[in-house]
Amino acid sequence: SNSVGFLADRRRMNVAFTRARMNLWVVGNANFLSVNADWEDFIEKVQGEVPKDRPRDSYVLRVVKPFGDWLQRYYKTWKTRNQPEASQDTHDAFLEAASKPLVINHEELEELRMKEAEQKRIANEIEEDLSDEEVMESLKRKVDDRGEDFVDETQKPATKR
């Protein structure tokens, strides 16, 4: 199949990219994701050249087999390179947690699915019930929370006479 399924939905991509507060990790097969034009554009941007006057803000990590423990291997290497004094610690909570398999039973999975469905239902109701002014106020609060200036591009600039 030449489709990335639900990942092809631009809205999902937008939500994933805009919700990240500090870091965004996209884990996937670049060759497979590139069958979609939006993902191909993203991958090309991440892999592209960076102007010499600014630091690189995105990276592509090449992962080799076995794929199951790539994050632990990457973390150990990163920690050795960036925190040499801490890399000697024998107890590392992240590595300990990452090495345990995720086990979830059928009831827990169903409960998570029900919660997700309820959250989607509430979000859809909220979006449908909000007036344009309420949507703008919500956007202003979100932008303000991030410490950025809100620019309302829907308002016509005042003209001087």
PDB file of C-alpha atoms in Angstrom:
ATOM      1  CA  SER A   1       0.000   0.000   0.000  1.00  0.00           C
ATOM      2  CA  ASN A   2       1.237   3.503  -0.840  1.00  0.00           C
ATOM      3  CA  SER A   3      -0.458   5.252   2.060  1.00  0.00           C
ATOM      4  CA  VAL A   4       0.583   6.406   5.503  1.00  0.00           C
ATOM      5  CA  GLY A   5      -2.985   6.001   6.756  1.00  0.00           C
ATOM      6  CA  PHE A   6      -4.107   8.384   9.483  1.00  0.00           C
ATOM      7  CA  LEU A   7      -0.679  10.049   9.399  1.00  0.00           C
ATOM      8  CA  ALA A   8      -1.644  11.569   6.047  1.00  0.00           C
ATOM      9  CA  ASP A   9      -4.157  13.840   7.774  1.00  0.00           C
ATOM     10  CA  ARG A  10      -2.613  17.330   7.827  1.00  0.00           C
ATOM     11  CA  ARG A  11      -4.657  18.237  10.892  1.00  0.00           C
ATOM     12  CA  ARG A  12      -3.059  15.412  12.898  1.00  0.00           C
ATOM     13  CA  MET A  13       0.360  16.561  11.746  1.00  0.00           C
ATOM     14  CA  ASN A  14      -0.448  20.141  12.750  1.00  0.00           C
ATOM     15  CA  VAL A  15      -1.664  19.061  16.183  1.00  0.00           C
ATOM     16  CA  ALA A  16       1.434  16.935  16.776  1.00  0.00           C
ATOM     17  CA  PHE A  17       3.805  19.706  15.726  1.00  0.00           C
ATOM     18  CA  THR A  18       2.085  22.574  17.529  1.00  0.00           C
ATOM     19  CA  ARG A  19       1.404  20.811  20.842  1.00  0.00           C
ATOM     20  CA  ALA A  20       5.072  20.152  21.573  1.00  0.00           C
ATOM     21  CA  ARG A  21       6.322  22.566  24.252  1.00  0.00           C
ATOM     22  CA  MET A  22      10.030  21.734  24.394  1.00  0.00           C
ATOM     23  CA  ASN A  23      10.875  18.880  22.040  1.00  0.00           C
ATOM     24  CA  LEU A  24       9.255  16.987  19.237  1.00  0.00           C
ATOM     25  CA  TRP A  25      10.465  13.523  18.363  1.00  0.00           C
ATOM     26  CA  VAL A  26       9.138  11.951  15.201  1.00  0.00           C
ATOM     27  CA  VAL A  27       9.923   8.261  15.120  1.00  0.00           C
ATOM     28  CA  GLY A  28       9.318   6.484  11.859  1.00  0.00           C
ATOM     29  CA  ASN A  29      10.740   5.190   8.638  1.00  0.00           C
ATOM     30  CA  ALA A  30      11.629   8.238   6.509  1.00  0.00           C
ATOM     31  CA  ASN A  31      11.352   6.287   3.255  1.00  0.00           C
ATOM     32  CA  PHE A  32       7.866   5.091   4.144  1.00  0.00           C
ATOM     33  CA  LEU A  33       6.636   8.472   5.418  1.00  0.00           C
ATOM     34  CA  SER A  34       7.975  10.192   2.283  1.00  0.00           C
ATOM     35  CA  VAL A  35       5.260   8.617   0.139  1.00  0.00           C
ATOM     36  CA  ASN A  36       3.094  11.446   1.540  1.00  0.00           C
ATOM     37  CA  ALA A  37       3.942  14.918   0.176  1.00  0.00           C
ATOM     38  CA  ASP A  38       3.527  16.697   3.546  1.00  0.00           C
ATOM     39  CA  TRP A  39       5.788  14.237   5.350  1.00  0.00           C
ATOM     40  CA  GLU A  40       8.261  14.370   2.484  1.00  0.00           C
ATOM     41  CA  ASP A  41       8.444  18.189   2.837  1.00  0.00           C
ATOM     42  CA  PHE A  42       8.972  17.859   6.595  1.00  0.00           C
ATOM     43  CA  ILE A  43      11.718  15.237   6.202  1.00  0.00           C
ATOM     44  CA  GLU A  44      13.483  17.299   3.526  1.00  0.00           C
ATOM     45  CA  LYS A  45      13.421  20.346   5.812  1.00  0.00           C
ATOM     46  CA  VAL A  46      14.841  18.396   8.742  1.00  0.00           C
ATOM     47  CA  GLN A  47      17.562  16.828   6.610  1.00  0.00           C
ATOM     48  CA  GLY A  48      18.320  20.047   4.742  1.00  0.00           C
ATOM     49  CA  GLU A  49      21.242  22.389   5.001  1.00  0.00           C
ATOM     50  CA  VAL A  50      21.296  24.901   7.858  1.00  0.00           C
ATOM     51  CA  PRO A  51      22.447  28.485   7.265  1.00  0.00           C
ATOM     52  CA  LYS A  52      25.870  29.060   8.799  1.00  0.00           C
ATOM     53  CA  ASP A  53      24.590  31.957  10.925  1.00  0.00           C
ATOM     54  CA  ARG A  54      22.219  29.831  13.018  1.00  0.00           C
ATOM     55  CA  PRO A  55      22.466  26.584  14.956  1.00  0.00           C
ATOM     56  CA  ARG A  56      20.794  23.404  13.781  1.00  0.00           C
ATOM     57  CA  ASP A  57      17.444  22.994  15.505  1.00  0.00           C
ATOM     58  CA  SER A  58      16.485  19.611  14.100  1.00  0.00           C
ATOM     59  CA  TYR A  59      18.247  16.342  13.531  1.00  0.00           C
ATOM     60  CA  VAL A  60      17.690  13.028  11.852  1.00  0.00           C
ATOM     61  CA  LEU A  61      18.945  10.041  13.785  1.00  0.00           C
ATOM     62  CA  ARG A  62      19.822   6.944  11.829  1.00  0.00           C
ATOM     63  CA  VAL A  63      18.829   3.896  13.814  1.00  0.00           C
ATOM     64  CA  VAL A  64      20.320   0.462  13.289  1.00  0.00           C
ATOM     65  CA  LYS A  65      18.982  -2.907  14.327  1.00  0.00           C
ATOM     66  CA  PRO A  66      17.895  -3.989  16.848  1.00  0.00           C
ATOM     67  CA  PHE A  67      15.189  -1.312  16.754  1.00  0.00           C
ATOM     68  CA  GLY A  68      13.624  -2.282  20.093  1.00  0.00           C
ATOM     69  CA  ASP A  69      16.257  -0.576  22.259  1.00  0.00           C
ATOM     70  CA  TRP A  70      17.375   2.326  20.048  1.00  0.00           C
ATOM     71  CA  LEU A  71      16.203   4.960  22.541  1.00  0.00           C
ATOM     72  CA  GLN A  72      18.172   3.461  25.419  1.00  0.00           C
ATOM     73  CA  ARG A  73      21.282   3.182  23.214  1.00  0.00           C
ATOM     74  CA  TYR A  74      20.880   6.772  21.999  1.00  0.00           C
ATOM     75  CA  TYR A  75      20.328   8.049  25.550  1.00  0.00           C
ATOM     76  CA  LYS A  76      23.443   6.282  26.871  1.00  0.00           C
ATOM     77  CA  THR A  77      25.545   7.787  24.093  1.00  0.00           C
ATOM     78  CA  TRP A  78      24.029  11.236  24.596  1.00  0.00           C
ATOM     79  CA  LYS A  79      24.561  11.090  28.343  1.00  0.00           C
ATOM     80  CA  THR A  80      28.204  10.012  27.961  1.00  0.00           C
ATOM     81  CA  ARG A  81      28.807  12.865  25.501  1.00  0.00           C
ATOM     82  CA  ASN A  82      26.868  15.609  27.337  1.00  0.00           C
ATOM     83  CA  GLN A  83      27.030  14.591  30.995  1.00  0.00           C
ATOM     84  CA  PRO A  84      30.240  12.599  31.420  1.00  0.00           C
ATOM     85  CA  GLU A  85      30.162  12.861  35.220  1.00  0.00           C
ATOM     86  CA  ALA A  86      26.577  11.547  35.361  1.00  0.00           C
ATOM     87  CA  SER A  87      27.191   8.737  32.872  1.00  0.00           C
ATOM     88  CA  GLN A  88      29.047   6.815  35.583  1.00  0.00           C
ATOM     89  CA  ASP A  89      25.904   6.548  37.732  1.00  0.00           C
ATOM     90  CA  THR A  90      24.763   2.982  38.140  1.00  0.00           C
ATOM     91  CA  HIS A  91      21.152   3.994  38.851  1.00  0.00           C
ATOM     92  CA  ASP A  92      19.358   5.821  36.067  1.00  0.00           C
ATOM     93  CA  ALA A  93      15.585   6.101  36.401  1.00  0.00           C
ATOM     94  CA  PHE A  94      15.045   6.763  32.685  1.00  0.00           C
ATOM     95  CA  LEU A  95      17.014   3.727  31.554  1.00  0.00           C
ATOM     96  CA  GLU A  96      15.351   1.621  34.212  1.00  0.00           C
ATOM     97  CA  ALA A  97      11.873   2.642  33.062  1.00  0.00           C
ATOM     98  CA  ALA A  98      12.726   2.403  29.365  1.00  0.00           C
ATOM     99  CA  SER A  99      14.038  -1.134  29.700  1.00  0.00           C
ATOM    100  CA  LYS A 100      10.779  -2.453  31.150  1.00  0.00           C
ATOM    101  CA  PRO A 101       8.207  -3.665  28.654  1.00  0.00           C
ATOM    102  CA  LEU A 102       4.913  -1.819  28.535  1.00  0.00           C
ATOM    103  CA  VAL A 103       2.271  -4.216  29.750  1.00  0.00           C
ATOM    104  CA  ILE A 104      -1.384  -3.302  29.586  1.00  0.00           C
ATOM    105  CA  ASN A 105      -4.314  -5.628  30.027  1.00  0.00           C
ATOM    106  CA  HIS A 106      -7.524  -5.630  27.982  1.00  0.00           C
ATOM    107  CA  GLU A 107      -9.565  -3.742  30.598  1.00  0.00           C
ATOM    108  CA  GLU A 108      -6.973  -0.959  30.906  1.00  0.00           C
ATOM    109  CA  LEU A 109      -6.795  -0.648  27.134  1.00  0.00           C
ATOM    110  CA  GLU A 110     -10.578  -0.373  26.872  1.00  0.00           C
ATOM    111  CA  GLU A 111     -10.612   2.242  29.628  1.00  0.00           C
ATOM    112  CA  LEU A 112      -7.986   4.298  27.776  1.00  0.00           C
ATOM    113  CA  ARG A 113      -9.967   4.033  24.533  1.00  0.00           C
ATOM    114  CA  MET A 114     -13.157   5.154  26.285  1.00  0.00           C
ATOM    115  CA  LYS A 115     -11.372   8.141  27.868  1.00  0.00           C
ATOM    116  CA  GLU A 116      -9.907   9.133  24.500  1.00  0.00           C
ATOM    117  CA  ALA A 117     -13.309   8.879  22.805  1.00  0.00           C
ATOM    118  CA  GLU A 118     -14.863  11.014  25.567  1.00  0.00           C
ATOM    119  CA  GLN A 119     -12.125  13.640  25.235  1.00  0.00           C
ATOM    120  CA  LYS A 120     -12.664  13.790  21.453  1.00  0.00           C
ATOM    121  CA  ARG A 121     -16.426  14.102  21.939  1.00  0.00           C
ATOM    122  CA  ILE A 122     -15.991  16.953  24.433  1.00  0.00           C
ATOM    123  CA  ALA A 123     -13.455  18.709  22.194  1.00  0.00           C
ATOM    124  CA  ASN A 124     -15.833  18.520  19.227  1.00  0.00           C
ATOM    125  CA  GLU A 125     -18.723  19.869  21.303  1.00  0.00           C
ATOM    126  CA  ILE A 126     -16.578  22.696  22.603  1.00  0.00           C
ATOM    127  CA  GLU A 127     -15.431  23.651  19.095  1.00  0.00           C
ATOM    128  CA  GLU A 128     -19.007  23.631  17.805  1.00  0.00           C
ATOM    129  CA  ASP A 129     -20.366  25.647  20.755  1.00  0.00           C
ATOM    130  CA  LEU A 130     -17.772  28.418  20.823  1.00  0.00           C
ATOM    131  CA  SER A 131     -18.509  31.743  19.187  1.00  0.00           C
ATOM    132  CA  ASP A 132     -15.842  33.387  17.037  1.00  0.00           C
ATOM    133  CA  GLU A 133     -15.062  35.764  19.910  1.00  0.00           C
ATOM    134  CA  GLU A 134     -14.602  32.855  22.335  1.00  0.00           C
ATOM    135  CA  VAL A 135     -12.287  31.093  19.885  1.00  0.00           C
ATOM    136  CA  MET A 136     -10.197  34.273  19.528  1.00  0.00           C
ATOM    137  CA  GLU A 137     -10.010  34.700  23.320  1.00  0.00           C
ATOM    138  CA  SER A 138      -8.907  31.089  23.691  1.00  0.00           C
ATOM    139  CA  LEU A 139      -6.202  31.582  21.055  1.00  0.00           C
ATOM    140  CA  LYS A 140      -5.040  34.801  22.739  1.00  0.00           C
ATOM    141  CA  ARG A 141      -4.718  32.996  26.100  1.00  0.00           C
ATOM    142  CA  LYS A 142      -2.724  30.148  24.530  1.00  0.00           C
ATOM    143  CA  VAL A 143      -0.347  32.561  22.794  1.00  0.00           C
ATOM    144  CA  ASP A 144      -0.021  34.648  25.956  1.00  0.00           C
ATOM    145  CA  ASP A 145       0.760  31.509  27.980  1.00  0.00           C
ATOM    146  CA  ARG A 146       3.705  30.924  25.657  1.00  0.00           C
ATOM    147  CA  GLY A 147       4.892  34.502  26.190  1.00  0.00           C
ATOM    148  CA  GLU A 148       4.300  35.520  22.572  1.00  0.00           C
ATOM    149  CA  ASP A 149       2.423  38.453  21.073  1.00  0.00           C
ATOM    150  CA  PHE A 150      -0.977  37.719  19.554  1.00  0.00           C
ATOM    151  CA  VAL A 151      -1.664  39.246  16.158  1.00  0.00           C
ATOM    152  CA  ASP A 152      -5.288  39.149  15.045  1.00  0.00           C
ATOM    153  CA  GLU A 153      -4.979  38.983  11.276  1.00  0.00           C
ATOM    154  CA  THR A 154      -8.753  38.898  10.872  1.00  0.00           C
ATOM    155  CA  GLN A 155      -9.061  42.529  11.986  1.00  0.00           C
ATOM    156  CA  LYS A 156      -8.677  45.177   9.324  1.00  0.00           C
ATOM    157  CA  PRO A 157      -5.954  47.699  10.144  1.00  0.00           C
ATOM    158  CA  ALA A 158      -7.209  51.139  11.097  1.00  0.00           C
ATOM    159  CA  THR A 159      -6.823  53.594   8.257  1.00  0.00           C
ATOM    160  CA  LYS A 160      -5.689  57.151   8.861  1.00  0.00           C
ATOM    161  CA  ARG A 161      -7.641  59.980   7.281  1.00  0.00           C
TER     162      ARG A 161
END
